Amino acid sequence: MAGRRDGLTQLAALAAVTRRIGLVSTSNSTFNEPADLARRLSGLDLLSEGRAGWNVVTTDNAWTGANFRRGGYLDHAERYRRAQEFLTVARALWDGWEDGAVAGSAGAPTWSTPGAVHQVRHHGPQFDVDLAPTLPRIRQGHPVIFQACDSGEGRDFAARNADVIFSAHGNDFDDALAFAADLRNRLGGPGEEALDPAPTGHPCHGLGDRRAAVGHRPVRPRRRRATAQGGSGRRRERRLLPRTAHRRPAGSRGRMAGEGGGARLVAARDRHRARPAARARRHPVRPGR
């Protein structure tokens, strides 16, 4: 897709066609408002049946803020104080409905249990909020909070709030250990949850004889069309398949080995070779070329 689309809109579309992946929105706490963003994240969590997450980010550049009439108005430390207040208000809104607040039957006198929806009132340096949340408590309580931190203020914010922390300190083992130790020290005294670093990696797809070993279903070959100019002016067509699909068994007389896709390509090639006159009409050689 071209351009930079709204993340929550894309994730809502993905929620309809996926079942087991988390849907994490990177949403800015500097140029959003908690009364609005908390509701949109609740909506995503309800649509996805409890798979929503929020990557909390801040922004300091003036060219972004100028579009909100407050370009560069927060210094680095103040941005994280705003993010903390933002998240505090958002959590209060997510907790505004008690569990079981929605009436359990169509015959109930009201759609909600009396007294189960609470007004949220907040007055602080950054936000003034006075409203009753309009969506029921989301399935997992709160969205999973992600944070990418490196500065001192960012690490403090992540240690206090984040369920998942992104880190660029993964290329050097000693550097990664120092980063994890620093976050543990910022977690505070007794009663704080323990930090459990979990290195992540990229998924690896096995091919050929390794498919059974890695325990994954065979991945259907991704076909991509590439064209090359032939000597007679005709355009030849190739489709790129995994290397194992190009191995020729004995007696194959040059046919591709492979299942499904390879067999179809062989049939298409044979039909193509059987119609030279039709090919010439489709791709005539013009004089002087």
Short mmCIF file of C-alpha atoms in Angstrom, two decimals:
data_model
loop_
_atom_site.label_atom_id
_atom_site.label_comp_id
_atom_site.label_asym_id
_atom_site.label_seq_id
_atom_site.Cartn_x
_atom_site.Cartn_y
_atom_site.Cartn_z
CA MET A 1 0.00 0.00 0.00
CA ALA A 2 1.24 3.45 -0.86
CA GLY A 3 1.36 6.21 1.72
CA ARG A 4 1.03 6.06 5.51
CA ARG A 5 -2.49 5.03 6.45
CA ASP A 6 -4.03 5.33 9.89
CA GLY A 7 -2.80 2.40 11.96
CA LEU A 8 -6.02 1.75 13.87
CA THR A 9 -8.01 1.64 10.63
CA GLN A 10 -5.67 -0.95 9.14
CA LEU A 11 -5.69 -3.04 12.32
CA ALA A 12 -9.49 -3.02 12.43
CA ALA A 13 -9.49 -4.44 8.89
CA LEU A 14 -6.93 -7.09 9.90
CA ALA A 15 -9.05 -8.06 12.91
CA ALA A 16 -11.74 -9.31 10.52
CA VAL A 17 -9.41 -11.69 8.64
CA THR A 18 -7.10 -12.94 11.43
CA ARG A 19 -7.62 -14.92 14.61
CA ARG A 20 -4.35 -15.42 16.48
CA ILE A 21 -2.11 -12.40 15.97
CA GLY A 22 -1.82 -9.38 18.21
CA LEU A 23 -2.79 -6.03 16.70
CA VAL A 24 -0.55 -3.30 18.09
CA SER A 25 -1.15 0.33 17.17
CA THR A 26 1.67 2.87 17.39
CA SER A 27 -0.25 5.93 18.62
CA ASN A 28 1.21 9.21 19.77
CA SER A 29 0.56 10.48 23.29
CA THR A 30 1.87 13.96 22.44
CA PHE A 31 -0.66 14.85 19.74
CA ASN A 32 -3.68 12.74 20.74
CA GLU A 33 -6.23 13.06 23.55
CA PRO A 34 -6.97 10.22 25.99
CA ALA A 35 -10.77 10.53 25.83
CA ASP A 36 -10.63 9.84 22.08
CA LEU A 37 -7.72 7.39 21.76
CA ALA A 38 -8.79 5.20 24.70
CA ARG A 39 -12.19 4.72 23.06
CA ARG A 40 -10.67 3.83 19.68
CA LEU A 41 -8.34 1.28 21.29
CA SER A 42 -11.30 -0.20 23.17
CA GLY A 43 -13.15 -0.52 19.87
CA LEU A 44 -10.21 -2.35 18.30
CA ASP A 45 -10.00 -4.72 21.25
CA LEU A 46 -13.71 -5.52 21.05
CA LEU A 47 -13.53 -6.12 17.28
CA SER A 48 -10.50 -8.40 17.65
CA GLU A 49 -11.80 -10.24 20.74
CA GLY A 50 -9.00 -9.14 23.01
CA ARG A 51 -5.96 -8.85 20.69
CA ALA A 52 -5.31 -5.09 20.82
CA GLY A 53 -2.07 -3.47 21.94
CA TRP A 54 -0.78 0.09 22.14
CA ASN A 55 2.78 1.14 21.40
CA VAL A 56 3.00 4.42 23.34
CA VAL A 57 5.24 6.95 21.59
CA THR A 58 6.04 10.65 22.02
CA THR A 59 7.09 13.30 19.50
CA ASP A 60 9.10 16.49 19.94
CA ASN A 61 9.59 17.81 16.40
CA ALA A 62 8.05 21.20 15.68
CA TRP A 63 6.93 20.40 12.12
CA THR A 64 4.56 17.70 13.42
CA GLY A 65 3.32 19.81 16.32
CA ALA A 66 2.71 22.81 14.09
CA ASN A 67 -0.25 20.97 12.61
CA PHE A 68 -1.74 20.87 16.11
CA ARG A 69 -0.89 24.50 16.99
CA ARG A 70 1.72 23.40 19.48
CA GLY A 71 4.89 22.70 17.55
CA GLY A 72 7.85 21.83 19.75
CA TYR A 73 5.99 22.92 22.85
CA LEU A 74 7.18 20.08 25.12
CA ASP A 75 10.75 19.35 26.12
CA HIS A 76 11.94 15.75 26.37
CA ALA A 77 11.15 15.14 30.04
CA GLU A 78 7.77 16.89 29.80
CA ARG A 79 6.72 14.65 26.91
CA TYR A 80 7.02 11.62 29.19
CA ARG A 81 5.11 13.35 31.97
CA ARG A 82 2.32 13.95 29.46
CA ALA A 83 2.52 10.30 28.33
CA GLN A 84 2.20 9.16 31.95
CA GLU A 85 -0.86 11.33 32.58
CA PHE A 86 -2.31 10.23 29.23
CA LEU A 87 -1.96 6.55 30.14
CA THR A 88 -3.39 7.13 33.63
CA VAL A 89 -6.53 8.71 32.15
CA ALA A 90 -6.83 6.00 29.48
CA ARG A 91 -6.69 3.25 32.11
CA ALA A 92 -9.35 5.00 34.17
CA LEU A 93 -11.59 5.08 31.09
CA TRP A 94 -10.97 1.39 30.38
CA ASP A 95 -11.93 0.62 33.98
CA GLY A 96 -15.04 2.82 33.84
CA TRP A 97 -17.29 -0.18 33.22
CA GLU A 98 -17.40 -2.94 35.79
CA ASP A 99 -17.15 -6.54 34.65
CA GLY A 100 -20.63 -7.80 33.82
CA ALA A 101 -22.04 -4.32 33.40
CA VAL A 102 -23.94 -5.27 30.22
CA ALA A 103 -27.35 -6.83 30.85
CA GLY A 104 -27.30 -10.58 30.33
CA SER A 105 -30.71 -10.96 28.67
CA ALA A 106 -33.05 -9.11 26.35
CA GLY A 107 -35.71 -9.12 29.07
CA ALA A 108 -33.66 -7.00 31.49
CA PRO A 109 -35.29 -3.66 32.38
CA THR A 110 -32.15 -1.73 31.33
CA TRP A 111 -29.24 -2.49 29.03
CA SER A 112 -26.71 -2.16 31.86
CA THR A 113 -26.57 -3.01 35.54
CA PRO A 114 -27.44 0.11 37.56
CA GLY A 115 -24.32 1.73 38.97
CA ALA A 116 -21.94 -0.39 36.86
CA VAL A 117 -20.83 2.47 34.56
CA HIS A 118 -18.80 5.13 36.34
CA GLN A 119 -18.11 8.74 35.43
CA VAL A 120 -14.39 9.45 34.97
CA ARG A 121 -13.27 12.84 36.26
CA HIS A 122 -9.66 13.97 35.90
CA HIS A 123 -8.04 17.37 36.22
CA GLY A 124 -4.28 17.58 35.65
CA PRO A 125 -1.50 19.64 34.04
CA GLN A 126 -2.21 18.20 30.57
CA PHE A 127 -5.80 16.95 30.51
CA ASP A 128 -9.25 17.77 31.84
CA VAL A 129 -11.67 14.87 31.44
CA ASP A 130 -15.25 14.48 32.71
CA LEU A 131 -17.17 11.73 30.92
CA ALA A 132 -18.71 8.28 31.18
CA PRO A 133 -16.99 5.69 28.96
CA THR A 134 -19.15 4.61 26.04
CA LEU A 135 -17.77 1.08 25.55
CA PRO A 136 -17.81 -1.90 27.91
CA ARG A 137 -14.65 -3.12 29.60
CA ILE A 138 -12.50 -4.78 27.00
CA ARG A 139 -11.87 -8.50 27.12
CA GLN A 140 -8.32 -8.40 28.43
CA GLY A 141 -8.98 -5.46 30.76
CA HIS A 142 -6.47 -3.11 29.14
CA PRO A 143 -4.63 -3.24 25.81
CA VAL A 144 -1.11 -4.65 26.06
CA ILE A 145 1.24 -1.66 26.48
CA PHE A 146 4.39 -1.54 24.34
CA GLN A 147 7.19 1.00 24.66
CA ALA A 148 10.49 1.62 22.89
CA CYS A 149 12.79 3.38 25.32
CA ASP A 150 16.42 4.44 25.53
CA SER A 151 16.64 7.75 27.38
CA GLY A 152 16.48 7.89 31.15
CA GLU A 153 12.93 9.31 31.12
CA GLY A 154 11.83 6.73 28.57
CA ARG A 155 13.25 3.85 30.60
CA ASP A 156 11.51 5.10 33.74
CA PHE A 157 8.22 5.31 31.84
CA ALA A 158 8.65 1.82 30.38
CA ALA A 159 9.58 0.28 33.73
CA ARG A 160 6.46 1.73 35.35
CA ASN A 161 3.97 0.99 32.58
CA ALA A 162 5.04 -1.28 29.75
CA ASP A 163 4.13 -4.92 29.32
CA VAL A 164 6.56 -5.21 26.38
CA ILE A 165 9.71 -3.12 25.85
CA PHE A 166 11.42 -2.69 22.49
CA SER A 167 15.19 -2.32 22.65
CA ALA A 168 17.98 -1.55 20.21
CA HIS A 169 20.47 -3.16 22.63
CA GLY A 170 20.42 -6.60 21.05
CA ASN A 171 23.52 -6.68 18.90
CA ASP A 172 26.03 -6.94 21.73
CA PHE A 173 25.40 -9.43 24.54
CA ASP A 174 27.04 -7.38 27.29
CA ASP A 175 25.17 -4.27 26.17
CA ALA A 176 21.87 -6.18 26.26
CA LEU A 177 22.61 -7.44 29.79
CA ALA A 178 23.42 -3.91 30.96
CA PHE A 179 20.15 -2.61 29.48
CA ALA A 180 18.12 -5.35 31.21
CA ALA A 181 19.91 -4.72 34.53
CA ASP A 182 19.19 -0.99 34.27
CA LEU A 183 15.48 -1.64 33.73
CA ARG A 184 15.40 -4.01 36.71
CA ASN A 185 16.89 -1.29 38.90
CA ARG A 186 14.19 1.13 37.73
CA LEU A 187 11.36 -1.23 38.63
CA GLY A 188 11.50 -0.07 42.24
CA GLY A 189 11.29 -1.88 45.56
CA PRO A 190 9.47 -4.99 46.78
CA GLY A 191 6.11 -5.69 45.23
CA GLU A 192 7.11 -4.67 41.73
CA GLU A 193 6.74 -7.27 39.02
CA ALA A 194 9.93 -8.98 37.93
CA LEU A 195 11.44 -8.11 34.57
CA ASP A 196 11.72 -11.13 32.30
CA PRO A 197 13.79 -10.29 29.19
CA ALA A 198 12.73 -12.36 26.22
CA PRO A 199 14.86 -11.95 23.06
CA THR A 200 12.83 -11.97 19.88
CA GLY A 201 13.78 -13.07 16.40
CA HIS A 202 12.48 -13.26 12.86
CA PRO A 203 10.35 -16.27 11.83
CA CYS A 204 12.22 -18.88 9.82
CA HIS A 205 10.50 -20.95 7.15
CA GLY A 206 11.97 -24.37 6.44
CA LEU A 207 12.27 -25.64 2.87
CA GLY A 208 12.94 -29.03 1.34
CA ASP A 209 13.88 -31.81 3.79
CA ARG A 210 13.83 -29.40 6.74
CA ARG A 211 10.07 -28.90 6.61
CA ALA A 212 9.34 -31.97 8.70
CA ALA A 213 12.09 -31.07 11.15
CA VAL A 214 10.79 -27.57 11.89
CA GLY A 215 7.21 -28.79 12.19
CA HIS A 216 5.59 -26.23 9.88
CA ARG A 217 3.18 -26.81 7.07
CA PRO A 218 4.79 -26.44 3.61
CA VAL A 219 4.72 -22.84 2.49
CA ARG A 220 3.19 -22.38 -0.94
CA PRO A 221 5.88 -20.93 -3.23
CA ARG A 222 5.61 -17.21 -3.74
CA ARG A 223 5.43 -16.53 -7.45
CA ARG A 224 6.89 -13.37 -8.85
CA ARG A 225 6.99 -12.58 -12.53
CA ALA A 226 10.23 -11.53 -14.14
CA THR A 227 10.69 -10.80 -17.84
CA ALA A 228 13.76 -10.93 -20.03
CA GLN A 229 14.18 -9.81 -23.63
CA GLY A 230 14.74 -12.72 -25.99
CA GLY A 231 17.04 -12.64 -28.98
CA SER A 232 14.14 -12.59 -31.48
CA GLY A 233 12.32 -9.73 -29.81
CA ARG A 234 9.87 -12.01 -27.97
CA ARG A 235 9.45 -11.62 -24.24
CA ARG A 236 10.11 -14.76 -22.27
CA GLU A 237 8.39 -15.38 -18.98
CA ARG A 238 9.84 -16.97 -15.82
CA ARG A 239 8.36 -17.55 -12.42
CA LEU A 240 10.64 -17.68 -9.42
CA LEU A 241 10.15 -20.76 -7.23
CA PRO A 242 12.09 -22.23 -4.30
CA ARG A 243 15.31 -23.86 -5.40
CA THR A 244 13.98 -27.35 -4.62
CA ALA A 245 11.25 -26.90 -7.23
CA HIS A 246 13.85 -26.60 -10.03
CA ARG A 247 15.60 -29.92 -9.43
CA ARG A 248 15.04 -32.26 -12.35
CA PRO A 249 14.49 -35.95 -11.57
CA ALA A 250 15.88 -38.60 -13.82
CA GLY A 251 13.82 -39.06 -16.97
CA SER A 252 12.00 -35.77 -16.59
CA ARG A 253 13.24 -34.53 -20.02
CA GLY A 254 13.72 -31.02 -18.69
CA ARG A 255 10.38 -30.70 -16.89
CA MET A 256 10.29 -28.96 -13.52
CA ALA A 257 9.95 -31.14 -10.47
CA GLY A 258 7.55 -29.89 -7.86
CA GLU A 259 4.02 -30.14 -6.63
CA GLY A 260 1.09 -28.03 -7.74
CA GLY A 261 2.71 -24.83 -8.94
CA GLY A 262 5.56 -26.56 -10.83
CA ALA A 263 3.20 -28.87 -12.71
CA ARG A 264 0.98 -25.98 -13.72
CA LEU A 265 3.96 -24.03 -15.01
CA VAL A 266 5.07 -26.99 -17.14
CA ALA A 267 1.59 -27.29 -18.64
CA ALA A 268 1.51 -23.56 -19.37
CA ARG A 269 4.92 -23.77 -21.04
CA ASP A 270 3.82 -26.66 -23.25
CA ARG A 271 0.70 -24.80 -24.35
CA HIS A 272 2.83 -21.76 -25.10
CA ARG A 273 5.22 -23.74 -27.30
CA ALA A 274 2.32 -25.35 -29.17
CA ARG A 275 1.06 -22.03 -30.53
CA PRO A 276 3.97 -20.33 -32.37
CA ALA A 277 1.64 -18.65 -34.87
CA ALA A 278 -0.48 -17.15 -32.12
CA ARG A 279 2.67 -15.98 -30.39
CA ALA A 280 3.87 -14.26 -33.52
CA ARG A 281 0.56 -12.44 -33.92
CA ARG A 282 0.64 -11.24 -30.32
CA HIS A 283 4.28 -10.10 -30.49
CA PRO A 284 5.05 -9.12 -34.09
CA VAL A 285 8.63 -8.11 -34.89
CA ARG A 286 8.48 -4.59 -36.27
CA PRO A 287 10.84 -3.53 -39.09
CA GLY A 288 13.88 -1.69 -37.93
CA ARG A 289 13.80 -3.09 -34.39
#
